[in-house]
Amino acid sequence: MTANTLSPNSSTKVLPLLGRSLSELTEWVVSQSQPSYRGKQLHEWLYVRGARSLGDITVFPKSWREEFAQDPTVEIGRSQIHLHKQTRDGTEKFLLKLADGEIVETVGIPTSKRLTVCVSTQVGCPMACDFCATGKGGFRRNLAKHEIIDQVLTVQEVMQQRVSHIVFMGMGEPLLNYENLVGAIAVINKDIGIGQRNITVSTVGIPNQIPRFAQEHLQVTLAVSLHAPTQEVRAQVIPSADRYPLIALMDDCREYVEITGRRISFEYTLLAGVNDSAEQAQQLAHLIRGFQSHVNLIPYNTVSDADYKRPSERAIQTFVQVLEDAKITVSVRRTRGLEADAACGQLRGQHEKAIAK
Ligand code: SAH
């Protein structure tokens, strides 16, 4: 893997065109002494036709395209497909190579009429949650806005289907890359055309960032990775819980619901013998009672060097039953694409091990 000598937010010296709005693109073409309608053409070629270089944009005059080819300060900002794996259940997994050689993971998950993309926001992750493959791999840097957007376009192009849903549940902690996250959501919504209601942002919780995110007044779903009904158990698996206790996180979630009027989706990874007992289900029900929320249970997905186990089907069903009896809306996320190592960060982790050999 290439050594990263760049600062966390800058993967390239050149400001890429990908990620710019129609008006910004129009401004740019005009600054290049071109007629303003070329802005609309550029927008379409970037976000609909998937141009990877300015040379691809055949509606542009040949002389102008040749000029770009010589100009190192102009680039579109697409990543390269480094690895593409398909699984029997239809899930497709991608490792994308960024301009500085870093590798990031993206997954395309097709279901009957949907195509969901699981998007990464960081290369690695600094949160170090004990059961998470990405957390085990350490942190490299934040993704730039165009590197986030590129993932959606790549999946759409390769899978030849319009992306309908986005989940920010790939590598990294989205709320630690706040500006680029919010900027990417705007482009995914306005320029790629994916409804905000079809976008989910998943966070383990970062102090002050949940109320801040509420103030954006977006129609997206916020998913909060709770994973435990008590501070004690949460701190066992999530190191950052020491600095941001459960009680403070729940206060911020309450504020989020008040400000946005939107319910929160609580994610709860079930770890056998750690957080999956019927008593803990009761504690969870108590913790979120009266909250506008939904609980999404994720049976633990084995990560080779972690010490956790997936609960039995019976334990999962009992946990669900306790929550349902307490009138809490609950669903169980059955992980798809397990053979392609689709759990968070697994493919990249294995890829790194393989090239280190
Ligand atoms: N940093 C964000 C996104 C992480 S990935 C967050 O913490 O929410 C999305 C979800 O998958 C999180 O809830 C995360 O805790 C969970 N997850 C990570 N590794 C897992 C594993 N091996 N099995 C089950 N869930 C896992």
XYZ file of N, CA and C and ligand atoms in Angstrom, residues 118 121 125 127 129 131-134 168-174 201-205 223-227 238 267-271 298-303 333 335 343-344 346, ligand 1:
155
model
N -23.838 0.701 -0.205
C -23.274 0.899 1.124
C -21.980 1.688 0.925
N -17.067 6.525 4.120
C -16.768 7.961 4.262
C -15.326 8.217 4.692
N -10.984 3.611 9.977
C -11.864 4.281 10.941
C -11.122 4.429 12.260
N -12.548 4.872 15.206
C -13.384 4.594 16.378
C -13.011 3.281 17.078
N -14.134 0.203 17.191
C -15.127 -0.663 17.842
C -14.589 -2.092 17.774
N -15.671 -5.129 17.641
C -16.182 -6.236 16.819
C -16.137 -5.920 15.335
N -15.608 -4.739 14.981
C -15.710 -4.263 13.601
C -14.376 -4.412 12.861
N -14.441 -5.002 11.659
C -13.215 -5.246 10.886
C -12.528 -3.933 10.511
N -13.309 -2.913 10.173
C -12.704 -1.628 9.806
C -11.987 -1.030 11.010
N -24.964 5.033 4.485
C -23.591 5.381 4.864
C -23.186 4.421 5.982
N -22.925 3.181 5.576
C -22.597 2.117 6.530
C -21.366 1.359 6.079
N -20.579 1.975 5.221
C -19.344 1.334 4.788
C -18.246 1.641 5.795
N -17.039 1.812 5.289
C -15.928 2.075 6.201
C -16.017 3.493 6.748
N -15.668 3.627 8.019
C -15.517 4.966 8.582
C -16.702 5.464 9.379
N -16.475 6.576 10.066
C -17.505 7.209 10.884
C -17.936 8.502 10.163
N -19.130 8.474 9.564
C -19.564 9.607 8.741
C -19.494 10.969 9.454
N -27.846 7.635 7.198
C -26.503 7.904 7.726
C -26.371 7.164 9.049
N -25.352 6.317 9.154
C -25.170 5.536 10.375
C -23.982 6.068 11.177
N -24.219 6.334 12.459
C -23.138 6.868 13.303
C -23.061 6.127 14.628
N -21.842 6.040 15.154
C -21.682 5.459 16.485
C -21.891 6.560 17.542
N -21.974 7.806 17.070
C -22.191 8.946 17.965
C -20.901 9.679 18.241
N -29.270 6.677 11.620
C -29.173 5.395 12.320
C -28.070 5.559 13.363
N -28.378 5.187 14.600
C -27.387 5.317 15.672
C -26.995 3.923 16.149
N -25.691 3.657 16.117
C -25.190 2.349 16.529
C -25.133 2.287 18.042
N -26.143 1.682 18.628
C -26.270 1.646 20.081
C -25.501 0.441 20.650
N -25.843 -0.727 20.163
C -25.152 -1.983 20.476
C -25.169 -2.423 21.939
N -17.287 -0.433 22.592
C -17.077 0.815 21.846
C -16.178 1.735 22.678
N -29.315 0.940 15.758
C -28.714 -0.314 15.319
C -28.125 -1.030 16.522
N -28.288 -2.334 16.506
C -27.849 -3.125 17.654
C -27.256 -4.421 17.124
N -25.935 -4.477 17.103
C -25.251 -5.694 16.661
C -25.311 -6.706 17.801
N -25.916 -7.860 17.527
C -26.083 -8.888 18.567
C -24.819 -9.730 18.675
N -24.206 -9.690 19.857
C -22.967 -10.426 20.122
C -23.288 -11.462 21.196
N -28.642 -6.494 14.190
C -27.704 -7.062 13.212
C -26.967 -8.211 13.889
N -27.348 -9.464 13.601
C -26.582 -10.576 14.195
C -25.122 -10.449 13.763
N -24.234 -10.574 14.701
C -22.802 -10.391 14.458
C -22.314 -11.223 13.280
N -21.540 -10.560 12.472
C -20.986 -11.126 11.273
C -19.527 -11.442 11.571
N -19.153 -12.688 11.518
C -17.817 -13.048 12.005
C -16.680 -12.334 11.278
N -15.792 -11.738 12.057
C -14.597 -11.071 11.554
C -13.467 -11.967 12.048
N -31.582 -7.468 10.536
C -30.896 -7.340 9.251
C -30.103 -8.613 8.972
N -27.527 -10.364 6.976
C -26.435 -9.882 6.135
C -26.405 -10.631 4.816
N -19.275 -7.965 5.281
C -19.351 -7.191 6.512
C -18.309 -6.092 6.423
N -18.717 -4.976 7.010
C -17.902 -3.782 7.098
C -16.380 -4.001 7.127
N -14.374 -5.986 5.726
C -13.734 -7.305 5.674
C -12.936 -7.556 4.403
N -19.332 4.170 11.857
C -20.722 3.946 11.539
C -20.909 3.006 10.360
C -20.399 1.624 10.652
S -20.938 0.223 9.728
C -21.421 3.409 12.752
O -20.762 3.009 13.702
O -22.645 3.386 12.772
C -22.634 0.041 10.001
C -23.059 -0.877 11.168
O -22.493 -2.184 11.115
C -22.688 -0.297 12.520
O -23.799 -0.378 13.359
C -21.582 -1.218 12.964
O -21.414 -1.217 14.346
C -22.051 -2.544 12.408
N -21.011 -3.573 12.319
C -19.690 -3.407 12.125
N -19.059 -4.597 12.103
C -20.000 -5.538 12.287
C -19.972 -6.957 12.347
N -18.842 -7.641 12.218
N -21.146 -7.603 12.521
C -22.312 -6.919 12.644
N -22.391 -5.583 12.592
C -21.261 -4.894 12.421
